Amino acid sequence: DTAVSQTPKYLVTQMGNDKSIKCEQNLGHDTMYWYKQDSKKFLKIMFSYNNKELIINETVPNRFSPKSPDKAHLNLHINSLELGDSAVYFCASSQVGGGYGYTFGSGTRLTVV
Amino acid sequence: GNSVTQMEGPVTLSEEAFLTINCTYTATGYPSLFWYVQYPGEGLQLLLKATKADDKGSNKGFEATYRKETTSFHLEKGSVQVSDSAVYFCALSEYGNNRLAFGKGNQVVVIP
């Protein structure tokens, strides 16, 4: 199936740990994104890569580091996890320009305890 | 900058009722407009879109018309079902700008 897939779907971890979330798309899109959704469902963009180049880097703690080994993959690494990092993280992709909308992954629910 | 405003608060209605969710936008250019739906425990799915003024997007009985004069893109459905219970997000993007601006979302609960 053509899709945006992210793993894991659920992640429960202790404060201070380092964790990664992986994302892959097989839609042939050039641009990929990471969004954070808080408990009130508010969506906030974190990062965007266009063909492996970082093009959007919102004000997020530098404990969050994206990595794009190729245009089909965008991973998110989080160091020294904090309670406030608990949220649902969505990966998405789009054709260049974004005017056709995004295709979203199913999300990773991160719980920091 | 670009922004999207959705009406405040959740929407609760009975099955077969008429649904309207208001969405207005601010944009510097000529945006494309979208409605996304998020069912419980899932990611966002594109519900419908419109790319220019007076276009009407439609899908699954939902409709929205791109109104440039009122900068609005209200979502409507004539007869909702329990399965329409979800969170609905209005969004916009301008061609060449990879950023998709989302509204805050509206929780819709349809009661049998």
Tab-separated table of N, CA and C in Angstrom, chain A residues 34 73 75 97 105:
chain	number	residue	atom	x	y	z
A	34	TRP	N	7.379	16.800	10.451
A	34	TRP	CA	7.001	16.299	11.779
A	34	TRP	C	6.098	17.324	12.446
A	73	HIS	N	12.586	9.108	3.821
A	73	HIS	CA	12.674	8.835	5.258
A	73	HIS	C	12.940	10.115	6.032
A	75	ASN	N	13.375	10.754	10.217
A	75	ASN	CA	13.329	10.225	11.573
A	75	ASN	C	13.429	11.369	12.575
A	97	GLY	N	5.793	22.146	-2.550
A	97	GLY	CA	4.877	23.278	-2.536
A	97	GLY	C	3.723	23.099	-1.578
A	105	GLY	N	0.951	10.119	8.500
A	105	GLY	CA	1.058	8.812	9.128
A	105	GLY	C	0.024	8.684	10.233
